[in-house]
PDB file of N, CA and C in Angstrom:
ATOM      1  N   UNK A   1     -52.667  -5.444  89.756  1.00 57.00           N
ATOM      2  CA  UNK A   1     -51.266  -5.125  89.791  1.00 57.00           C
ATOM      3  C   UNK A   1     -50.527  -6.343  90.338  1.00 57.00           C
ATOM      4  N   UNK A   2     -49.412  -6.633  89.621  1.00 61.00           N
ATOM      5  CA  UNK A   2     -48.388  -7.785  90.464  1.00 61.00           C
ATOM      6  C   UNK A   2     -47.144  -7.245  90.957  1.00 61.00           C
ATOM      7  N   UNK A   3     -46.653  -7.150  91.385  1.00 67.00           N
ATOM      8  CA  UNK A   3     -45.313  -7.077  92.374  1.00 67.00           C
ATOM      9  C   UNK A   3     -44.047  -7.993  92.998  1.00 67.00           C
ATOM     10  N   UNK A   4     -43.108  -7.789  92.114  1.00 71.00           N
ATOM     11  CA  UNK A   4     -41.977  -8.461  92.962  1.00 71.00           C
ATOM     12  C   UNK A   4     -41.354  -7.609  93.039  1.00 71.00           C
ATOM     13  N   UNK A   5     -40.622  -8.253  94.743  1.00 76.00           N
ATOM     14  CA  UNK A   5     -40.040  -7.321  95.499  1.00 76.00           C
ATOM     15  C   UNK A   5     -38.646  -7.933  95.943  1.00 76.00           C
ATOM     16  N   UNK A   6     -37.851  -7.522  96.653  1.00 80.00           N
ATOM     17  CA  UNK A   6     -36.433  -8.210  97.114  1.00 80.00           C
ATOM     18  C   UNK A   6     -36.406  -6.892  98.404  1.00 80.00           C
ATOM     19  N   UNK A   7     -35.678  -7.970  99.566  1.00 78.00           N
ATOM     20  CA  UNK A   7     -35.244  -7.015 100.493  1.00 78.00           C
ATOM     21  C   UNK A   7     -34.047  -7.582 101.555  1.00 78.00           C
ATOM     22  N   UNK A   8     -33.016  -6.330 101.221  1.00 83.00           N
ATOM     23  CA  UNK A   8     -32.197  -6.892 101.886  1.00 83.00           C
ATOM     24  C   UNK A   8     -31.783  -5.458 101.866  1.00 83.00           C
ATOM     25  N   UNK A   9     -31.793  -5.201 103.685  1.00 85.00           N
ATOM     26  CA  UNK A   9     -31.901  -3.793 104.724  1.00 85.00           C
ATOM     27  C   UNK A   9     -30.128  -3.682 104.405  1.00 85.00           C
ATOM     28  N   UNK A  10     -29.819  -2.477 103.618  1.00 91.00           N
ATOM     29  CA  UNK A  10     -30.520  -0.860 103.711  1.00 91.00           C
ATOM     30  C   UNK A  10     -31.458  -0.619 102.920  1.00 91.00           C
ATOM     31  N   UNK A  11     -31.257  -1.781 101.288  1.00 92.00           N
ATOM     32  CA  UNK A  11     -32.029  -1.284 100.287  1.00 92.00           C
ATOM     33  C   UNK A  11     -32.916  -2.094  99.868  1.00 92.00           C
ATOM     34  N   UNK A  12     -33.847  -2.169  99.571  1.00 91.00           N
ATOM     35  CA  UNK A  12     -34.832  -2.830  98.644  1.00 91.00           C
ATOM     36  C   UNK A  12     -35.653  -2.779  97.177  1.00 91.00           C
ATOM     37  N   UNK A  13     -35.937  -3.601  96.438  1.00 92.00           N
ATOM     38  CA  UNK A  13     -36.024  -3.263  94.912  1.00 92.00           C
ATOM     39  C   UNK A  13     -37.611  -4.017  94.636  1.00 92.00           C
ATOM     40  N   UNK A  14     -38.110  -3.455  94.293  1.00 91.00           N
ATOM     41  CA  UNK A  14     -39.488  -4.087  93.414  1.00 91.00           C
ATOM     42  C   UNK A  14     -39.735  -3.530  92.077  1.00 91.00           C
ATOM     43  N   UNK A  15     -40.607  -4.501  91.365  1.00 91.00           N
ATOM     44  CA  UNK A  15     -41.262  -4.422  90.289  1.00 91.00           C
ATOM     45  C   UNK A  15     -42.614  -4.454  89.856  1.00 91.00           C
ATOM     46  N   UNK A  16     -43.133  -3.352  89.452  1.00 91.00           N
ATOM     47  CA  UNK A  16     -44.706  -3.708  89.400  1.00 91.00           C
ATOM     48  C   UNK A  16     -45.123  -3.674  88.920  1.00 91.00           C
ATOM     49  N   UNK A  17     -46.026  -4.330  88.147  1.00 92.00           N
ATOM     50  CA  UNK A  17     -46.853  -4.267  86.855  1.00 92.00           C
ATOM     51  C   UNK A  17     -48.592  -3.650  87.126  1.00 92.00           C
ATOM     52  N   UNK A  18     -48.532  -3.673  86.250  1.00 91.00           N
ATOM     53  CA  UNK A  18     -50.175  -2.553  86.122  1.00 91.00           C
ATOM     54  C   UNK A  18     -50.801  -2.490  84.694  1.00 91.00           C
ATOM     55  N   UNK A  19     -51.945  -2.057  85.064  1.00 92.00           N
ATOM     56  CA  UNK A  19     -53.153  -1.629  83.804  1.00 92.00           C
ATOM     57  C   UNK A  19     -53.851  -0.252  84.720  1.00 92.00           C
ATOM     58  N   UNK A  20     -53.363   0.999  83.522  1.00 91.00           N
ATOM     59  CA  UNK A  20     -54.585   1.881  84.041  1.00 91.00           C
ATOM     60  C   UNK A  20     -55.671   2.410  83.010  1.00 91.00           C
ATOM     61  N   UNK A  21     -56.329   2.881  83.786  1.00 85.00           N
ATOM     62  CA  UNK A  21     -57.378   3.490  82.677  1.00 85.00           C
ATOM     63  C   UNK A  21     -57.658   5.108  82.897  1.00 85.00           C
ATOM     64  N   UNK A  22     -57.829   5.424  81.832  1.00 87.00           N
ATOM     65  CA  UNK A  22     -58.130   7.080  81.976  1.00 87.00           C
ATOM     66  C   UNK A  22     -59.025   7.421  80.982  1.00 87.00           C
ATOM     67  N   UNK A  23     -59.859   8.441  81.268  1.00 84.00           N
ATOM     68  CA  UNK A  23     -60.631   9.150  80.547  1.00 84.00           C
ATOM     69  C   UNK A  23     -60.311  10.802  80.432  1.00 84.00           C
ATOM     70  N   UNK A  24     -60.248  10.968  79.365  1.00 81.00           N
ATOM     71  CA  UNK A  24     -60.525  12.661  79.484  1.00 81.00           C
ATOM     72  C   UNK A  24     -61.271  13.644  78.104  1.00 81.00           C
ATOM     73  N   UNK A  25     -61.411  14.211  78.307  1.00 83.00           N
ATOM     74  CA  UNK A  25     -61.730  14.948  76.691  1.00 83.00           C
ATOM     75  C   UNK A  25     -62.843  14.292  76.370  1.00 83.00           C
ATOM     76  N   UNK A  26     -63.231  13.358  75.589  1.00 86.00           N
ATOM     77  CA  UNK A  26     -64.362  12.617  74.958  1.00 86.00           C
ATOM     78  C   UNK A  26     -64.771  11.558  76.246  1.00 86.00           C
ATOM     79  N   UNK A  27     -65.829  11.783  77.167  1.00 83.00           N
ATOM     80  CA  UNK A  27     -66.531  11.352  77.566  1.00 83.00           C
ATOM     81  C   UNK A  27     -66.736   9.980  77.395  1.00 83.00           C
ATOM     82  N   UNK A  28     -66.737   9.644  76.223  1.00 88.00           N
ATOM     83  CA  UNK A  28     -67.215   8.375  75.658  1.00 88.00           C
ATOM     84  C   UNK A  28     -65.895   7.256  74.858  1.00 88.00           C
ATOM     85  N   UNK A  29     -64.776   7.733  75.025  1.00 92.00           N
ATOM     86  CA  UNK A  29     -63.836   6.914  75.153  1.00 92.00           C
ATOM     87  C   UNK A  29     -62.906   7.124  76.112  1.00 92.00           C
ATOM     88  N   UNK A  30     -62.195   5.857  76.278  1.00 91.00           N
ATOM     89  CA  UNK A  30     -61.140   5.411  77.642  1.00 91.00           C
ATOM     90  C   UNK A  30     -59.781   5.220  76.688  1.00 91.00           C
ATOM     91  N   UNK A  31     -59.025   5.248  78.089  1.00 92.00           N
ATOM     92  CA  UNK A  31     -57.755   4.929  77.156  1.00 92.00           C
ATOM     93  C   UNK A  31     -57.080   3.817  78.015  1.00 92.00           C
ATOM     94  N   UNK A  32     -56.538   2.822  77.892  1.00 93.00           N
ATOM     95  CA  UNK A  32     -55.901   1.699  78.844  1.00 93.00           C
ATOM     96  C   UNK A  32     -54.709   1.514  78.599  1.00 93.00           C
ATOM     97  N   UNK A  33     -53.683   1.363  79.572  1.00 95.00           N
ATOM     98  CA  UNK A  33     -51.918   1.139  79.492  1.00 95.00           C
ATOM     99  C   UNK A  33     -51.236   0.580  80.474  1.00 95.00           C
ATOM    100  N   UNK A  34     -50.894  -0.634  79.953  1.00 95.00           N
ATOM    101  CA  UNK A  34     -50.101  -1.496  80.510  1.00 95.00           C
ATOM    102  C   UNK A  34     -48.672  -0.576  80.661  1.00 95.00           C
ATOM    103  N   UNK A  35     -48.271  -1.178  82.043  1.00 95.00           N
ATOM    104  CA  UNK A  35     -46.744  -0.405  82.279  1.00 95.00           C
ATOM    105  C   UNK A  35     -46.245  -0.978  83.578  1.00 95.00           C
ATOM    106  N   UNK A  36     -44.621  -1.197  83.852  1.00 94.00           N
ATOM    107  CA  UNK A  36     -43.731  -1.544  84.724  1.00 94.00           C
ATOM    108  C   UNK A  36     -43.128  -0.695  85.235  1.00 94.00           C
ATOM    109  N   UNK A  37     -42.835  -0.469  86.572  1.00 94.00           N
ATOM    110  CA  UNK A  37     -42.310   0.405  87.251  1.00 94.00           C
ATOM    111  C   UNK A  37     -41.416  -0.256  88.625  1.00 94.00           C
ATOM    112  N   UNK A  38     -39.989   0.345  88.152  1.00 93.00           N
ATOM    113  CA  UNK A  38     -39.021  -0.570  89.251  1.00 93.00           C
ATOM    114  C   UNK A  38     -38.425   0.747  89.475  1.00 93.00           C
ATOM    115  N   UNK A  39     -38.777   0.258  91.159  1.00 94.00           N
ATOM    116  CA  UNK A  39     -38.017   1.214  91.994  1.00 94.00           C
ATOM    117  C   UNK A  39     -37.072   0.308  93.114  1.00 94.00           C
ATOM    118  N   UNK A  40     -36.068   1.182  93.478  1.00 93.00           N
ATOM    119  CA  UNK A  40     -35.582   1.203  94.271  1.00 93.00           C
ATOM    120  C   UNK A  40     -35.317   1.697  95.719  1.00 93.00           C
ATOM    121  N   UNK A  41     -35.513   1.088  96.588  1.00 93.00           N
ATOM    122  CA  UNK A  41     -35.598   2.046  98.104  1.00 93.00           C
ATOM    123  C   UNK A  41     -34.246   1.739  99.008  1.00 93.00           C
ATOM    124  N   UNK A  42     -33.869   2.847  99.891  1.00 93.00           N
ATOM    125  CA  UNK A  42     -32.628   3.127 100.735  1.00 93.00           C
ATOM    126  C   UNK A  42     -32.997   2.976 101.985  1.00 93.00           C
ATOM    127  N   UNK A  43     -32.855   2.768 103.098  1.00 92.00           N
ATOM    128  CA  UNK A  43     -32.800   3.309 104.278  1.00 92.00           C
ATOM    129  C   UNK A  43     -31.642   3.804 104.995  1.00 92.00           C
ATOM    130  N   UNK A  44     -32.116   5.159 105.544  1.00 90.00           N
ATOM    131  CA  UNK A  44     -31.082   6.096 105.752  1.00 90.00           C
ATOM    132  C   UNK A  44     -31.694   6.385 107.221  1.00 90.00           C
ATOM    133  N   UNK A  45     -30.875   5.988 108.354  1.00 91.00           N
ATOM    134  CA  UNK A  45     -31.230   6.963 109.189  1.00 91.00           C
ATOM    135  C   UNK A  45     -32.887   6.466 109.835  1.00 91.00           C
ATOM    136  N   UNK A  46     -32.866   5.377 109.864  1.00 88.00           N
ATOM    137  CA  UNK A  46     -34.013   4.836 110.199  1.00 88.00           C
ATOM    138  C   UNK A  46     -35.817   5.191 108.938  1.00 88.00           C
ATOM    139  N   UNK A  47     -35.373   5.736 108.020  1.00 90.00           N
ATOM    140  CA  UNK A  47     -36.325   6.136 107.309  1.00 90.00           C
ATOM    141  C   UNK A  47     -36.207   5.474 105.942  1.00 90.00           C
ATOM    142  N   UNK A  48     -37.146   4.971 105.097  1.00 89.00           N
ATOM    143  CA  UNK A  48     -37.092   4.454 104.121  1.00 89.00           C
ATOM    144  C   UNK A  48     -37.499   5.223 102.391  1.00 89.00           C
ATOM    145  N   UNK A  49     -36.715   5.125 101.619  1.00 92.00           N
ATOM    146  CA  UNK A  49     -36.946   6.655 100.713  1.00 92.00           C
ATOM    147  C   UNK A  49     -36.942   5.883  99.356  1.00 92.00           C
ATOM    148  N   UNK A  50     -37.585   6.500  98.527  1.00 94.00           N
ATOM    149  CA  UNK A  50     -36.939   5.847  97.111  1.00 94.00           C
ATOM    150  C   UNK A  50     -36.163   6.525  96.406  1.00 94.00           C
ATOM    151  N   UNK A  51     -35.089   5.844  95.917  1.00 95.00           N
ATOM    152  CA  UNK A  51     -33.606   6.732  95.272  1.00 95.00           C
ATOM    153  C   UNK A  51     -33.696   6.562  94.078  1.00 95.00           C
ATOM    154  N   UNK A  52     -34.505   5.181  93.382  1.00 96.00           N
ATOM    155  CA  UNK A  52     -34.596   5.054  91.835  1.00 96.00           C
ATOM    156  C   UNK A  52     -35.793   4.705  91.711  1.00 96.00           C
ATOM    157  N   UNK A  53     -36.233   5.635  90.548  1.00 95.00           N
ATOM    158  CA  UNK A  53     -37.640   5.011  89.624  1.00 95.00           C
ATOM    159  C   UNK A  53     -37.526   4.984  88.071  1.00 95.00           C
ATOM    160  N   UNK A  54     -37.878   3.944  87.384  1.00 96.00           N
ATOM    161  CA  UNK A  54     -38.125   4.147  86.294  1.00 96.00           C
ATOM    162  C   UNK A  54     -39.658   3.594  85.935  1.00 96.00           C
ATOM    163  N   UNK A  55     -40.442   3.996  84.868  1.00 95.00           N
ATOM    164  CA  UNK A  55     -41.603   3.428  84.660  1.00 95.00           C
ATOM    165  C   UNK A  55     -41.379   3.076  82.642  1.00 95.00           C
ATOM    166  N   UNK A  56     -41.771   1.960  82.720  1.00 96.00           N
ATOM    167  CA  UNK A  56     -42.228   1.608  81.167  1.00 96.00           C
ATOM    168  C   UNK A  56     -42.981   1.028  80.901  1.00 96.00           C
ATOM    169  N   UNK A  57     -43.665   1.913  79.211  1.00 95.00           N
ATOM    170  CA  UNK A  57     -44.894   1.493  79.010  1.00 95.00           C
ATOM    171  C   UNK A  57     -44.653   0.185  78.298  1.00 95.00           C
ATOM    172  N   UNK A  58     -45.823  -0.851  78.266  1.00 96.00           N
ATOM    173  CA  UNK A  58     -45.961  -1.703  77.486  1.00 96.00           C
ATOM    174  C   UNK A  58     -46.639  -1.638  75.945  1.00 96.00           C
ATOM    175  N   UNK A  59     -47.877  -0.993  76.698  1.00 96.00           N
ATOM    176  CA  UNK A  59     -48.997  -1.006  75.745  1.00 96.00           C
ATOM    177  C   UNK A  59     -49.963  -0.162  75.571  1.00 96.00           C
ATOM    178  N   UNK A  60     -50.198   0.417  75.019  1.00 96.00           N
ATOM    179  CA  UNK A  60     -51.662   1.446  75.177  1.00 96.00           C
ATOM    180  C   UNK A  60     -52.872   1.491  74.473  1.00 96.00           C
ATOM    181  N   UNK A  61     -54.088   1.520  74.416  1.00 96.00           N
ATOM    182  CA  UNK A  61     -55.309   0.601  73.763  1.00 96.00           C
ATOM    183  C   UNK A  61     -56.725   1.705  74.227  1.00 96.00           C
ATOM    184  N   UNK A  62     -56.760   2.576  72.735  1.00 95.00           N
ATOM    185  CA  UNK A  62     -57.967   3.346  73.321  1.00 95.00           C
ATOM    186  C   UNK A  62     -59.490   2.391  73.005  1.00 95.00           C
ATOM    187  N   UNK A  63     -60.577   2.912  73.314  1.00 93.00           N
ATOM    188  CA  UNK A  63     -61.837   1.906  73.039  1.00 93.00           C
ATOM    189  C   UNK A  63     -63.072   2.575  73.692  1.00 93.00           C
ATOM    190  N   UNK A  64     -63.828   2.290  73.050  1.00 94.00           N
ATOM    191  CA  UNK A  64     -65.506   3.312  73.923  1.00 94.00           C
ATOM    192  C   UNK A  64     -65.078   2.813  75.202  1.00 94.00           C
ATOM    193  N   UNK A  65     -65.865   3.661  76.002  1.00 87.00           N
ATOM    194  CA  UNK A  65     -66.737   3.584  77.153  1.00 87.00           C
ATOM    195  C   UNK A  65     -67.381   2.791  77.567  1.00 87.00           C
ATOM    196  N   UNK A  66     -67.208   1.644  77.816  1.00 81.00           N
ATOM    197  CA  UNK A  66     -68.450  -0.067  77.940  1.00 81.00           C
ATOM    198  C   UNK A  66     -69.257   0.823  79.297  1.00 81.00           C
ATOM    199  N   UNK A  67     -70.128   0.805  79.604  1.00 77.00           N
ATOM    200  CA  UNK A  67     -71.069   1.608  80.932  1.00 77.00           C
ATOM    201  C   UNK A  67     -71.525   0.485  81.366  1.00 77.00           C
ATOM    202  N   UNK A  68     -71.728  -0.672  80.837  1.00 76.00           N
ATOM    203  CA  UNK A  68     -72.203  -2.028  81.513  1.00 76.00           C
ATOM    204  C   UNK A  68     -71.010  -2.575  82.490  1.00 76.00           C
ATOM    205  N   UNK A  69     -69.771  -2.193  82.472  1.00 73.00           N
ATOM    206  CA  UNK A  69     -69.031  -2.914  83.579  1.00 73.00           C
ATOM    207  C   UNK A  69     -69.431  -1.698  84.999  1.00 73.00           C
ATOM    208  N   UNK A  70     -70.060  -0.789  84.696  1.00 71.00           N
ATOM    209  CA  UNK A  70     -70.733   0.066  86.094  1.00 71.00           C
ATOM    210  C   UNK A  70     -71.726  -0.655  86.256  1.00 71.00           C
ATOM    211  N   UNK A  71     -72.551  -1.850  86.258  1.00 73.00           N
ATOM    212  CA  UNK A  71     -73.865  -2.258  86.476  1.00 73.00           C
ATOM    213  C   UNK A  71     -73.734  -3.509  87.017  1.00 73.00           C
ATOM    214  N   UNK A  72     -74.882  -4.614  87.208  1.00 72.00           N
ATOM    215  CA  UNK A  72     -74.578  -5.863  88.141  1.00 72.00           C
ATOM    216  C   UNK A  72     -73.525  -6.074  88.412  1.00 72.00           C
ATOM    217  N   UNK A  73     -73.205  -7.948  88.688  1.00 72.00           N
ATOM    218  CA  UNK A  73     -72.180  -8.574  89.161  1.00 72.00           C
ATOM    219  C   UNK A  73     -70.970  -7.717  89.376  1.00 72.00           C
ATOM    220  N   UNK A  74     -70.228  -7.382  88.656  1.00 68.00           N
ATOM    221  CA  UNK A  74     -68.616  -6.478  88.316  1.00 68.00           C
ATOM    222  C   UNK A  74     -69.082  -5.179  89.019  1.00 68.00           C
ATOM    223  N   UNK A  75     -70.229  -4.350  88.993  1.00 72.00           N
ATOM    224  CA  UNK A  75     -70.299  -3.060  89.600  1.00 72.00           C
ATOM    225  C   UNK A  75     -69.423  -2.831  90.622  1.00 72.00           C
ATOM    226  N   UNK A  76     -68.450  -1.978  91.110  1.00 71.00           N
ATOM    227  CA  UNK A  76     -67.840  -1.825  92.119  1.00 71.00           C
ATOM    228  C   UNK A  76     -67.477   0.116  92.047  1.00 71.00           C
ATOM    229  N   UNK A  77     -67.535   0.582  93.564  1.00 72.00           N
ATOM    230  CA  UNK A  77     -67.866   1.774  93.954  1.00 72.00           C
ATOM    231  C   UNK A  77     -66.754   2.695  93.282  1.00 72.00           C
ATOM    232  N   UNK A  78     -66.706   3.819  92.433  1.00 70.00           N
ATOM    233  CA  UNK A  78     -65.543   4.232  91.911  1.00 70.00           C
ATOM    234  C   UNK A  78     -64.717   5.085  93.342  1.00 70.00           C
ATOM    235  N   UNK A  79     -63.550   5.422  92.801  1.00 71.00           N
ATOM    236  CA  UNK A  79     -62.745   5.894  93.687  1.00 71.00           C
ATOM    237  C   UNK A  79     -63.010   7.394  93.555  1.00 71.00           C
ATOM    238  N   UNK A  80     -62.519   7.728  94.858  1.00 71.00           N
ATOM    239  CA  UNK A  80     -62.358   9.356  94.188  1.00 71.00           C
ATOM    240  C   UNK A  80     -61.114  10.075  94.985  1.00 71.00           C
ATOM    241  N   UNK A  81     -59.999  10.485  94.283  1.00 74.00           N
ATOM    242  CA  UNK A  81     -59.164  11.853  95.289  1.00 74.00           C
ATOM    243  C   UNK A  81     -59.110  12.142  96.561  1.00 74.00           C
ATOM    244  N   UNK A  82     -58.270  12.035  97.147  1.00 78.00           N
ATOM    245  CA  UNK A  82     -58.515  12.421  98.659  1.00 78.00           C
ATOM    246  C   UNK A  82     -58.202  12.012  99.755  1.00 78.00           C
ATOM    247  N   UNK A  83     -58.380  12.563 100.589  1.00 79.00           N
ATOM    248  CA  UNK A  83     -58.270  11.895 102.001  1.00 79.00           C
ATOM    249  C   UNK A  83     -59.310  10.315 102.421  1.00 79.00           C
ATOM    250  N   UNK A  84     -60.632  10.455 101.340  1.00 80.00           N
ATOM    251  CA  UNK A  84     -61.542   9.660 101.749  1.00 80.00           C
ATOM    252  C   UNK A  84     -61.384   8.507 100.697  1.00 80.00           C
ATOM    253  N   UNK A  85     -60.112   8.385 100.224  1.00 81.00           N
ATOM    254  CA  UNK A  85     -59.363   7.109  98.866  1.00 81.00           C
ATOM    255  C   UNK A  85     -59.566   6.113  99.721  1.00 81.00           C
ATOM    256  N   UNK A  86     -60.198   4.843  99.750  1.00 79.00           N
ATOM    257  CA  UNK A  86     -60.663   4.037 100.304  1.00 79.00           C
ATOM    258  C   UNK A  86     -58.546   3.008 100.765  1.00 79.00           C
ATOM    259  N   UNK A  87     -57.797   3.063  99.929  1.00 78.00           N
ATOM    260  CA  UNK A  87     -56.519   2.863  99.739  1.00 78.00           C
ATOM    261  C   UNK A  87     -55.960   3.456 101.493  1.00 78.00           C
ATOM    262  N   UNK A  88     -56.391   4.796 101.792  1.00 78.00           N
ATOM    263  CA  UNK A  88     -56.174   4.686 103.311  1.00 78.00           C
ATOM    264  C   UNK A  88     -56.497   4.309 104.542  1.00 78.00           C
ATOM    265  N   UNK A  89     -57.459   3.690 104.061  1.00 79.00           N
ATOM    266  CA  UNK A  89     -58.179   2.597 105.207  1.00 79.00           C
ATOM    267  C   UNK A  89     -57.476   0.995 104.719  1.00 79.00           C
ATOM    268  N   UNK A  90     -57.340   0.486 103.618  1.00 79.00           N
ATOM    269  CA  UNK A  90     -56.884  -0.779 103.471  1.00 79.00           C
ATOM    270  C   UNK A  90     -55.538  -0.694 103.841  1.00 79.00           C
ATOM    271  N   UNK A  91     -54.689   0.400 103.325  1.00 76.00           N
ATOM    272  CA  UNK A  91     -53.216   0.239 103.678  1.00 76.00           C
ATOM    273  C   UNK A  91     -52.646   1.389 104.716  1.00 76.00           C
ATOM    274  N   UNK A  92     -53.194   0.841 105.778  1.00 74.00           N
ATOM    275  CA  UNK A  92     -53.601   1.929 106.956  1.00 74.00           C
ATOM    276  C   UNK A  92     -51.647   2.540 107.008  1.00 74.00           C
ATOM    277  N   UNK A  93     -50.758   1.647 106.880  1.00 71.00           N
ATOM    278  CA  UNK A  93     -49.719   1.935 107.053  1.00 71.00           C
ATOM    279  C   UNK A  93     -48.976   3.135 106.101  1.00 71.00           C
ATOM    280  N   UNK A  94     -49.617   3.139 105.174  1.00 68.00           N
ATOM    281  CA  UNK A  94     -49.194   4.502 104.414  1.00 68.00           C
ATOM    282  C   UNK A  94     -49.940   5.519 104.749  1.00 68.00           C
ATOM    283  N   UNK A  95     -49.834   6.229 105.697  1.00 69.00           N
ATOM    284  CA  UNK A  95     -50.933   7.276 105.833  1.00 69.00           C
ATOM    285  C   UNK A  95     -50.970   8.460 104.961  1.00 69.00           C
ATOM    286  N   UNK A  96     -51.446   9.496 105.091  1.00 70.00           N
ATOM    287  CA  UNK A  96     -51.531  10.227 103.851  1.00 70.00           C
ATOM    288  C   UNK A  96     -50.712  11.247 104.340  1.00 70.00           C
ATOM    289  N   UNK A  97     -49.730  12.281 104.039  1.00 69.00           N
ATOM    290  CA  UNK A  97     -49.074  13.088 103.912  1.00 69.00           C
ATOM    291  C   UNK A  97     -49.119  14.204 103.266  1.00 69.00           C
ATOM    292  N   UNK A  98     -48.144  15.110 103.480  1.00 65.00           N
ATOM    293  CA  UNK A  98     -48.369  16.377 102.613  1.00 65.00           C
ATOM    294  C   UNK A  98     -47.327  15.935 101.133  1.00 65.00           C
ATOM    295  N   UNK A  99     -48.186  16.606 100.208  1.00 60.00           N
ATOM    296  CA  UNK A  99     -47.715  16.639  98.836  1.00 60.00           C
ATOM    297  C   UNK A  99     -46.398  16.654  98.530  1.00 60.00           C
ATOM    298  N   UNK A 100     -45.662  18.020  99.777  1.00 58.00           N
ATOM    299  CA  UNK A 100     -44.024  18.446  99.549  1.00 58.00           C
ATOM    300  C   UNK A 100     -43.628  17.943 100.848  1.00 58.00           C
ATOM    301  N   UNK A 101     -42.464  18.005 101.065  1.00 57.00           N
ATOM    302  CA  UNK A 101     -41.864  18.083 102.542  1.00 57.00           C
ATOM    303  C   UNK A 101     -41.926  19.113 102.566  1.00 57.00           C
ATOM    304  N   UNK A 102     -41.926  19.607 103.946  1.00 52.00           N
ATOM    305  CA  UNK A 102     -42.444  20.801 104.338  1.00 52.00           C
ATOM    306  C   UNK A 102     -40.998  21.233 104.534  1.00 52.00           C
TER     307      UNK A 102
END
């Protein structure tokens, strides 16, 4: 993912680019999609919120299942859901929250 950002307190604006991948249904193919997503953030009141999002796709690219990028060199541990998303230990500052405001 790349990211540019701008900040100048109350509000701040970034842009981020990405590739995801998903599987569902057929086991044996993936689906991959490039996409940009610029948001906008406020601070109100000492708290920081986002007031605008938009996301757009670039690109989308289905293709088998390669199972060799799960094996040597490139192997790396998949993620999974949760409290135990490895994402809350690296970016200790977002901690995890409830889904809604309560």
């Amino acid at each position: 993912m790349f990211e540019i950002a701008r900040f100048r307190p109350p509000v701040a604006r970034d842009a981020s680019h990405r590739l995801s991948y998903h599987r569902f249904g057929d086991p044996t193919r993936e689906l991959i999609a490039a996409s940009r997503t610029f948001n906008r953030y406020e601070e109100r009141d000492g708290v920081w919120k986002i007031t605008f999002r938009e996301v757009i796709r670039d690109w989308i690219h289905e293709r088998p299942v390669d199972r060799e990028l799960f094996t040597g060199g490139f192997a790396m541990e998949m993620s999974e859901p949760g409290p135990a998303d490895k994402s809350y230990e690296v970016l200790s500052m977002f901690g995890r929250g409830p889904l809604r405001p309560e």
